[in-house]
């Protein structure tokens, strides 16, 4: 256990505390295994459980005296066990909040007493006792690095000494060692799923192999070289359009005794290229030319670097070459039918990545005056960049590979640039530009103040600042030591960064990197402005990645640390700290839309800090805090943390806030977290279901309605919650919202109704409220998620005969049947499940099914699907269809028997059950029993009886009983050992299983007797 805690468990120093166990899925899994071991220890090993620890395990507990009952002596704030050690000391002692436990017996009892708090208690115990084996057995058994000889020493001692205590220690040590191995194996399996290669790891491996390469006889390789000398900022050498596929670099390896090997290194592994020749790559690899299928517009190509074994410096260009290329390309653009060519985005990235630009654009540190030379450099860069901004409507970043899967924000819209008259504000900003660029600090501050007098929310003013080169100057001012210049610049950047084009330009010009550095500034106003501007700019993926890669996440999390959390009346100093935290939360909210950033926030200790701020009462900071949490709640580790850190109670509390945006984010967080049953129970226990039901009345705010209905949907997955929703009249309200709503809202409403329909009384309520016609109407929609939910709801309603009459009258069954043609397997499966109760409860089901032209052939052909859920649902539908003799004859003609037989070799218990039921009903026609035997379906069915699912046993026994009517099938069953398995089931309490098993055995026995009679007369 000590090794697992030291090597496998994930420890953190969250906030400003000591090392604690992180709240992660891995740690929760380890804790649950340790809890199970300790709980079962006293029953599985009673002698070892009575062993008294060398030193007690001691920790701060959350349990009160009131939870202890029989077997404990309670005296005010002290609890002690009646069980005592040899020295007369109690084996469990609770004083104040300190708990001391001296045996596994008491530890097991304590965990049973703790109930839902056992996870917290186990965590606290292990945090306080980092190597519990030392406390239990003594220091000689402690976890050591390197070779552990404690087992051998203990074995020698047992051989030499007859002391029973030593033998007992040996057994306990072996049990703990076994647990340790189990925990390490479990964590290894968990961690191995997330490991991927990265550029640094590959570079280390290559450098290691290079040390063993050369011409000498004592080397293993002749040479090992990269195909490209150029390294991108993310460490990759592969071209950007291959990085998006996970490729990192390419290697040419020359062994001594064979032809060169051509290797591709990617995040998924290292692969040997299949096509190569002695001269290098097979064909030309054009590093600078993107594949034509990735872009559908024309562009100016800057350089074609052909790679054939040798590396080139891909970015070895001069400013002269660049300018000439731009001019020649511009002339070519004017001459070819006035067709506009898109500029190469690689050229733009080249300009932005050149080191000399970083040098010339830095603000002069001494004298703090901008010289004319600097302005000329800026102007030349501005002209080229402005050219790209005006001619390109897309700002793409493919210079780094990323595993972030969320889509970027809407791409910047290209505005028509012509010779139209510009407003006076445009020219006013242009006049200010010369003072901003060429003045001293005082003149610069005055120019900044004057610029703020313009309406910076107006797009004309924003684009004027960009077009005349002021944006570069504003970003440069951030790199000065003049606080006033920095503050003035950030105030302008904060306003204009609401514009999509400006956001991309700020990121391209390196503004984010400087703002991240400013977060370390001692000036609080400066930190606030920098964080707010980052919040605006980091609304697209590349900007969020930049913030993370330059250490911005850790700094932003640091802004949340404040002593004034939860204070009602704040001093001016505390109010400023709260404002800093608000701005930090806003920036984290923007950054949290990225998967990697969510992980970075967690590792930086952001979860406990967000949990602390969630307890405050100020809506202006609660909104970004809850916004960040609901973004992060898509990750399992965050959902676990939100539940265990007690955040559900505060989220429920804020559902009753006066601020609709805060209500929306709280409901959205509950929507995502309520995937887990424990969270759904907590929402109910903290009274969250009633405010959710009340919020259904606010149907004007569609975003709020989508979040609320989503939360109700997920909470309704627990039966106890459905009863509460019925009490609060939520079902009637949901039915009333079925019309004139966006699809996103409808998906959640119908999902909630589908869950509520599991109770008969609610199905009646939906019918009485007129909910069935709008549900059936939604079956004609196209949204896949909506179709999955609406088919489930209609299927649940169809279990009531009165509801089924309405569905049939509205042609709902035909609509369900048509959805079997949908290409989405989820829709197919959901539709097939819904068809089952429709057939069961229809008045003339057989005739109804036959009325669907081609319907039976369609459902039989779905048995060729690869999706297990589709197969199970279709088998269930065939079971109901086969109850009608005419329909059974038709599906037999369509080849249902061999298709069912093909599915017999499955390990999926759900499919096994419905497949066995389908086979059982299909045996009722003609020679189907014989055909099942001929198509090898019998032996796999016999194996189904070894399943742990009782419903599989029942269905299989019924199928075998029907199949045993054929003598050849009886022989096959007997050969596969069916009699022994069925004999055990004859004594089952399930009467149907009992009769089927006995009937099958009887048929086999009758065949045996008939054979003996024929043989011996």
Short mmCIF file of C-alpha atoms in Angstrom, two decimals, residues 200-507:
data_model
loop_
_atom_site.label_atom_id
_atom_site.label_comp_id
_atom_site.label_asym_id
_atom_site.label_seq_id
_atom_site.Cartn_x
_atom_site.Cartn_y
_atom_site.Cartn_z
CA UNK A 200 10.67 16.05 -26.12
CA UNK A 201 10.54 12.28 -25.53
CA UNK A 202 11.35 11.52 -29.18
CA UNK A 203 14.22 14.03 -29.17
CA UNK A 204 15.73 12.35 -26.07
CA UNK A 205 15.51 8.94 -27.74
CA UNK A 206 17.14 10.23 -30.94
CA UNK A 207 19.98 11.90 -29.02
CA UNK A 208 20.56 8.66 -27.11
CA UNK A 209 20.72 6.61 -30.32
CA UNK A 210 23.08 9.15 -31.93
CA UNK A 211 25.59 8.37 -29.19
CA UNK A 212 25.74 4.80 -30.53
CA UNK A 213 25.96 5.82 -34.20
CA UNK A 214 29.01 6.30 -36.41
CA UNK A 215 31.50 4.58 -38.72
CA UNK A 216 33.28 2.44 -36.14
CA UNK A 217 32.76 -1.27 -35.57
CA UNK A 218 31.52 -0.71 -32.03
CA UNK A 219 28.49 1.32 -33.18
CA UNK A 220 25.03 -0.08 -33.77
CA UNK A 221 24.01 2.38 -36.51
CA UNK A 222 25.87 4.15 -39.29
CA UNK A 223 23.79 7.33 -38.95
CA UNK A 224 20.50 8.70 -37.66
CA UNK A 225 19.25 12.03 -39.00
CA UNK A 226 16.10 14.14 -39.06
CA UNK A 227 14.76 14.94 -42.54
CA UNK A 228 14.31 18.58 -41.49
CA UNK A 229 16.55 20.88 -39.44
CA UNK A 230 13.72 23.31 -38.74
CA UNK A 231 11.97 22.95 -35.38
CA UNK A 232 8.60 24.60 -34.77
CA UNK A 233 7.82 26.32 -31.49
CA UNK A 234 6.03 23.22 -30.22
CA UNK A 235 9.12 21.04 -30.79
CA UNK A 236 7.76 19.31 -33.90
CA UNK A 237 9.67 19.04 -37.18
CA UNK A 238 6.80 17.72 -39.30
CA UNK A 239 5.05 20.29 -41.52
CA UNK A 240 1.97 21.87 -39.93
CA UNK A 241 -0.52 20.11 -42.18
CA UNK A 242 0.87 16.76 -40.99
CA UNK A 243 1.03 17.87 -37.36
CA UNK A 244 -2.76 18.06 -37.31
CA UNK A 245 -2.68 14.28 -37.87
CA UNK A 246 -0.37 13.82 -34.87
CA UNK A 247 2.95 13.50 -36.75
CA UNK A 248 5.98 14.93 -34.94
CA UNK A 249 9.04 14.32 -37.15
CA UNK A 250 10.63 12.03 -39.75
CA UNK A 251 13.91 10.12 -39.42
CA UNK A 252 16.33 8.45 -41.84
CA UNK A 253 18.19 5.60 -40.09
CA UNK A 254 21.15 3.91 -41.83
CA UNK A 255 22.10 0.54 -40.30
CA UNK A 256 25.46 -1.07 -41.10
CA UNK A 257 24.03 -4.12 -42.80
CA UNK A 258 20.87 -3.09 -44.67
CA UNK A 259 19.19 -0.32 -46.63
CA UNK A 260 18.20 2.95 -44.93
CA UNK A 261 14.99 2.92 -42.92
CA UNK A 262 12.49 5.77 -43.15
CA UNK A 263 10.63 6.41 -39.90
CA UNK A 264 7.58 8.51 -39.01
CA UNK A 265 7.31 9.55 -35.35
CA UNK A 266 3.84 10.55 -34.20
CA UNK A 267 1.91 10.95 -30.95
CA UNK A 268 0.48 7.46 -31.49
CA UNK A 269 3.88 5.76 -31.82
CA UNK A 270 6.85 5.22 -34.16
CA UNK A 271 6.18 3.70 -37.56
CA UNK A 272 8.33 2.32 -40.39
CA UNK A 273 7.36 3.90 -43.72
CA UNK A 274 6.40 1.31 -46.30
CA UNK A 275 7.42 3.19 -49.48
CA UNK A 276 11.00 4.37 -49.94
CA UNK A 277 14.03 3.99 -52.21
CA UNK A 278 17.80 4.17 -51.89
CA UNK A 279 17.81 7.88 -52.69
CA UNK A 280 15.45 8.88 -49.91
CA UNK A 281 11.72 9.40 -49.96
CA UNK A 282 9.68 7.84 -52.71
CA UNK A 283 8.68 10.89 -54.77
CA UNK A 284 8.89 14.47 -53.55
CA UNK A 285 7.76 15.66 -50.16
CA UNK A 286 6.79 19.29 -50.47
CA UNK A 287 7.12 20.70 -46.97
CA UNK A 288 5.79 24.11 -47.82
CA UNK A 289 2.94 23.13 -50.07
CA UNK A 290 -0.19 22.03 -48.30
CA UNK A 291 -2.18 19.18 -49.82
CA UNK A 292 -4.68 20.56 -52.32
CA UNK A 293 -7.65 18.81 -50.74
CA UNK A 294 -7.26 20.78 -47.51
CA UNK A 295 -7.89 24.21 -49.11
CA UNK A 296 -10.38 25.11 -51.77
CA UNK A 297 -9.09 28.54 -52.63
CA UNK A 298 -6.09 29.86 -54.58
CA UNK A 299 -3.06 31.27 -52.80
CA UNK A 300 0.40 32.76 -53.43
CA UNK A 301 3.05 30.16 -52.68
CA UNK A 302 6.27 31.55 -51.22
CA UNK A 303 8.74 28.71 -51.41
CA UNK A 304 8.64 25.10 -52.49
CA UNK A 305 11.17 23.19 -50.42
CA UNK A 306 11.68 19.77 -51.96
CA UNK A 307 12.91 17.17 -49.54
CA UNK A 308 14.83 14.18 -50.89
CA UNK A 309 16.97 12.92 -48.07
CA UNK A 310 18.64 16.28 -47.30
CA UNK A 311 17.40 18.91 -44.86
CA UNK A 312 16.92 22.57 -45.65
CA UNK A 313 16.34 25.66 -43.55
CA UNK A 314 12.77 26.31 -44.53
CA UNK A 315 12.67 29.84 -43.25
CA UNK A 316 15.93 31.18 -44.62
CA UNK A 317 14.40 34.18 -46.37
CA UNK A 318 15.37 37.86 -46.59
CA UNK A 319 13.06 40.84 -46.33
CA UNK A 320 13.96 41.74 -49.91
CA UNK A 321 12.83 38.37 -51.24
CA UNK A 322 9.61 38.67 -49.29
CA UNK A 323 8.83 42.15 -50.64
CA UNK A 324 9.64 41.13 -54.21
CA UNK A 325 7.41 38.09 -53.89
CA UNK A 326 4.54 40.21 -52.57
CA UNK A 327 4.94 42.76 -55.41
CA UNK A 328 5.17 40.16 -58.16
CA UNK A 329 2.22 38.31 -56.76
CA UNK A 330 0.19 41.51 -56.52
CA UNK A 331 0.96 42.32 -60.17
CA UNK A 332 -0.02 38.82 -61.19
CA UNK A 333 -3.27 39.21 -59.30
CA UNK A 334 -4.19 42.37 -61.25
CA UNK A 335 -3.44 40.77 -64.58
CA UNK A 336 -5.39 37.49 -64.36
CA UNK A 337 -9.06 38.35 -64.99
CA UNK A 338 -9.20 40.45 -61.82
CA UNK A 339 -9.25 37.21 -59.83
CA UNK A 340 -8.20 37.70 -56.18
CA UNK A 341 -5.62 35.22 -54.91
CA UNK A 342 -5.50 34.41 -51.23
CA UNK A 343 -2.10 35.04 -49.54
CA UNK A 344 -0.23 32.10 -48.09
CA UNK A 345 -0.86 31.95 -44.37
CA UNK A 346 2.56 30.32 -43.97
CA UNK A 347 4.13 33.58 -45.17
CA UNK A 348 2.22 35.49 -42.49
CA UNK A 349 3.38 33.06 -39.81
CA UNK A 350 6.95 33.40 -41.11
CA UNK A 351 6.82 37.18 -40.61
CA UNK A 352 5.43 36.77 -37.12
CA UNK A 353 8.00 34.16 -36.10
CA UNK A 354 11.16 36.04 -37.18
CA UNK A 355 13.28 36.89 -34.14
CA UNK A 356 14.45 40.26 -35.48
CA UNK A 357 10.91 41.57 -35.36
CA UNK A 358 10.72 40.77 -31.67
CA UNK A 359 13.88 42.84 -31.19
CA UNK A 360 12.88 45.88 -33.23
CA UNK A 361 9.40 46.11 -31.74
CA UNK A 362 10.48 46.15 -28.10
CA UNK A 363 9.86 49.47 -26.38
CA UNK A 364 13.09 51.40 -25.60
CA UNK A 365 13.88 50.86 -21.97
CA UNK A 366 16.22 53.82 -21.49
CA UNK A 367 14.84 57.28 -22.03
CA UNK A 368 11.50 55.66 -22.90
CA UNK A 369 11.12 57.58 -26.15
CA UNK A 370 10.24 55.99 -29.45
CA UNK A 371 12.82 56.83 -32.08
CA UNK A 372 12.09 57.31 -35.79
CA UNK A 373 14.01 54.13 -36.63
CA UNK A 374 11.68 52.07 -34.50
CA UNK A 375 8.68 53.67 -36.16
CA UNK A 376 10.08 52.76 -39.58
CA UNK A 377 10.52 49.14 -38.54
CA UNK A 378 7.01 49.06 -37.16
CA UNK A 379 5.63 50.69 -40.29
CA UNK A 380 7.29 48.19 -42.62
CA UNK A 381 5.90 45.35 -40.58
CA UNK A 382 2.51 47.00 -40.36
CA UNK A 383 2.28 47.43 -44.13
CA UNK A 384 2.96 43.75 -44.74
CA UNK A 385 0.68 42.57 -41.95
CA UNK A 386 -2.09 44.97 -42.97
CA UNK A 387 -1.86 43.55 -46.46
CA UNK A 388 -2.58 40.12 -45.07
CA UNK A 389 -5.32 41.35 -42.76
CA UNK A 390 -7.12 43.07 -45.65
CA UNK A 391 -6.77 40.31 -48.22
CA UNK A 392 -7.36 37.29 -46.02
CA UNK A 393 -10.69 36.57 -44.47
CA UNK A 394 -9.33 33.62 -42.50
CA UNK A 395 -6.78 33.57 -39.70
CA UNK A 396 -5.70 30.01 -39.26
CA UNK A 397 -3.13 28.57 -36.98
CA UNK A 398 -1.65 25.24 -37.97
CA UNK A 399 1.80 25.77 -36.53
CA UNK A 400 1.14 23.49 -33.58
CA UNK A 401 -0.51 20.19 -33.12
CA UNK A 402 -3.16 20.06 -30.45
CA UNK A 403 -5.49 17.52 -28.97
CA UNK A 404 -8.10 20.19 -28.27
CA UNK A 405 -11.27 19.06 -29.96
CA UNK A 406 -13.60 22.00 -29.47
CA UNK A 407 -14.27 24.16 -32.50
CA UNK A 408 -12.83 27.62 -32.80
CA UNK A 409 -15.03 30.68 -32.59
CA UNK A 410 -16.65 32.04 -35.71
CA UNK A 411 -13.97 33.06 -38.17
CA UNK A 412 -13.42 36.80 -38.73
CA UNK A 413 -15.67 38.30 -41.37
CA UNK A 414 -13.94 40.01 -44.27
CA UNK A 415 -15.13 43.59 -44.62
CA UNK A 416 -15.24 45.36 -47.96
CA UNK A 417 -12.35 47.77 -48.14
CA UNK A 418 -12.86 50.45 -50.74
CA UNK A 419 -12.52 54.16 -51.34
CA UNK A 420 -15.78 54.96 -49.59
CA UNK A 421 -15.88 58.01 -47.31
CA UNK A 422 -14.59 57.20 -43.82
CA UNK A 423 -16.14 58.80 -40.72
CA UNK A 424 -14.40 61.59 -38.83
CA UNK A 425 -13.43 59.25 -35.96
CA UNK A 426 -11.17 57.34 -38.34
CA UNK A 427 -9.17 60.47 -39.21
CA UNK A 428 -9.16 61.65 -35.58
CA UNK A 429 -7.49 58.40 -34.48
CA UNK A 430 -5.01 58.73 -37.35
CA UNK A 431 -3.96 62.17 -36.08
CA UNK A 432 -3.42 60.77 -32.58
CA UNK A 433 -1.26 57.97 -33.98
CA UNK A 434 1.78 60.18 -34.58
CA UNK A 435 1.77 61.34 -30.93
CA UNK A 436 1.34 57.79 -29.78
CA UNK A 437 4.27 56.57 -31.88
CA UNK A 438 6.80 59.34 -31.56
CA UNK A 439 6.19 61.14 -28.28
CA UNK A 440 7.73 60.96 -24.81
CA UNK A 441 5.91 59.12 -21.97
CA UNK A 442 3.82 62.17 -21.04
CA UNK A 443 2.70 62.77 -24.62
CA UNK A 444 1.99 59.05 -24.98
CA UNK A 445 -0.26 59.05 -21.88
CA UNK A 446 -2.13 62.12 -23.16
CA UNK A 447 -2.58 60.45 -26.56
CA UNK A 448 -3.90 57.30 -24.86
CA UNK A 449 -6.39 59.32 -22.80
CA UNK A 450 -7.54 61.17 -25.92
CA UNK A 451 -7.97 57.89 -27.78
CA UNK A 452 -10.21 56.59 -24.99
CA UNK A 453 -12.52 59.57 -25.59
CA UNK A 454 -13.53 57.95 -28.89
CA UNK A 455 -16.29 55.35 -28.91
CA UNK A 456 -14.03 52.32 -28.92
CA UNK A 457 -17.03 50.00 -29.05
CA UNK A 458 -17.63 51.26 -32.60
CA UNK A 459 -16.12 48.98 -35.26
CA UNK A 460 -14.79 51.91 -37.30
CA UNK A 461 -12.62 53.07 -34.42
CA UNK A 462 -11.42 49.55 -33.69
CA UNK A 463 -10.34 48.91 -37.28
CA UNK A 464 -8.78 52.39 -37.54
CA UNK A 465 -6.47 51.51 -34.63
CA UNK A 466 -5.51 48.32 -36.44
CA UNK A 467 -5.11 49.78 -39.93
CA UNK A 468 -2.82 52.70 -39.07
CA UNK A 469 -0.44 50.60 -36.99
CA UNK A 470 -1.52 51.71 -33.51
CA UNK A 471 -2.20 48.13 -32.41
CA UNK A 472 1.49 47.23 -32.58
CA UNK A 473 2.38 50.38 -30.58
CA UNK A 474 -0.24 49.59 -27.92
CA UNK A 475 1.19 46.10 -27.50
CA UNK A 476 4.73 47.55 -27.33
CA UNK A 477 3.67 49.93 -24.58
CA UNK A 478 2.82 46.91 -22.43
CA UNK A 479 6.52 46.01 -22.44
CA UNK A 480 7.64 49.32 -20.89
CA UNK A 481 8.24 50.18 -17.26
CA UNK A 482 5.79 53.10 -17.34
CA UNK A 483 2.77 51.94 -15.33
CA UNK A 484 0.54 54.73 -16.68
CA UNK A 485 1.37 53.82 -20.28
CA UNK A 486 0.68 50.16 -19.56
CA UNK A 487 -2.66 50.91 -17.88
CA UNK A 488 -3.74 53.27 -20.69
CA UNK A 489 -2.79 50.75 -23.34
CA UNK A 490 -4.59 47.88 -21.58
CA UNK A 491 -7.77 49.93 -21.13
CA UNK A 492 -7.88 50.51 -24.90
CA UNK A 493 -6.98 46.91 -25.73
CA UNK A 494 -9.66 45.66 -23.34
CA UNK A 495 -12.31 47.66 -25.21
CA UNK A 496 -11.25 46.94 -28.78
CA UNK A 497 -10.56 43.22 -28.16
CA UNK A 498 -14.30 42.66 -28.30
CA UNK A 499 -13.76 42.68 -32.08
CA UNK A 500 -12.91 39.29 -33.61
CA UNK A 501 -10.35 40.73 -36.06
CA UNK A 502 -8.59 42.62 -33.28
CA UNK A 503 -8.43 39.52 -31.08
CA UNK A 504 -6.66 37.57 -33.80
CA UNK A 505 -4.31 40.47 -34.51
CA UNK A 506 -3.35 40.82 -30.81
CA UNK A 507 -2.54 37.10 -30.68
#
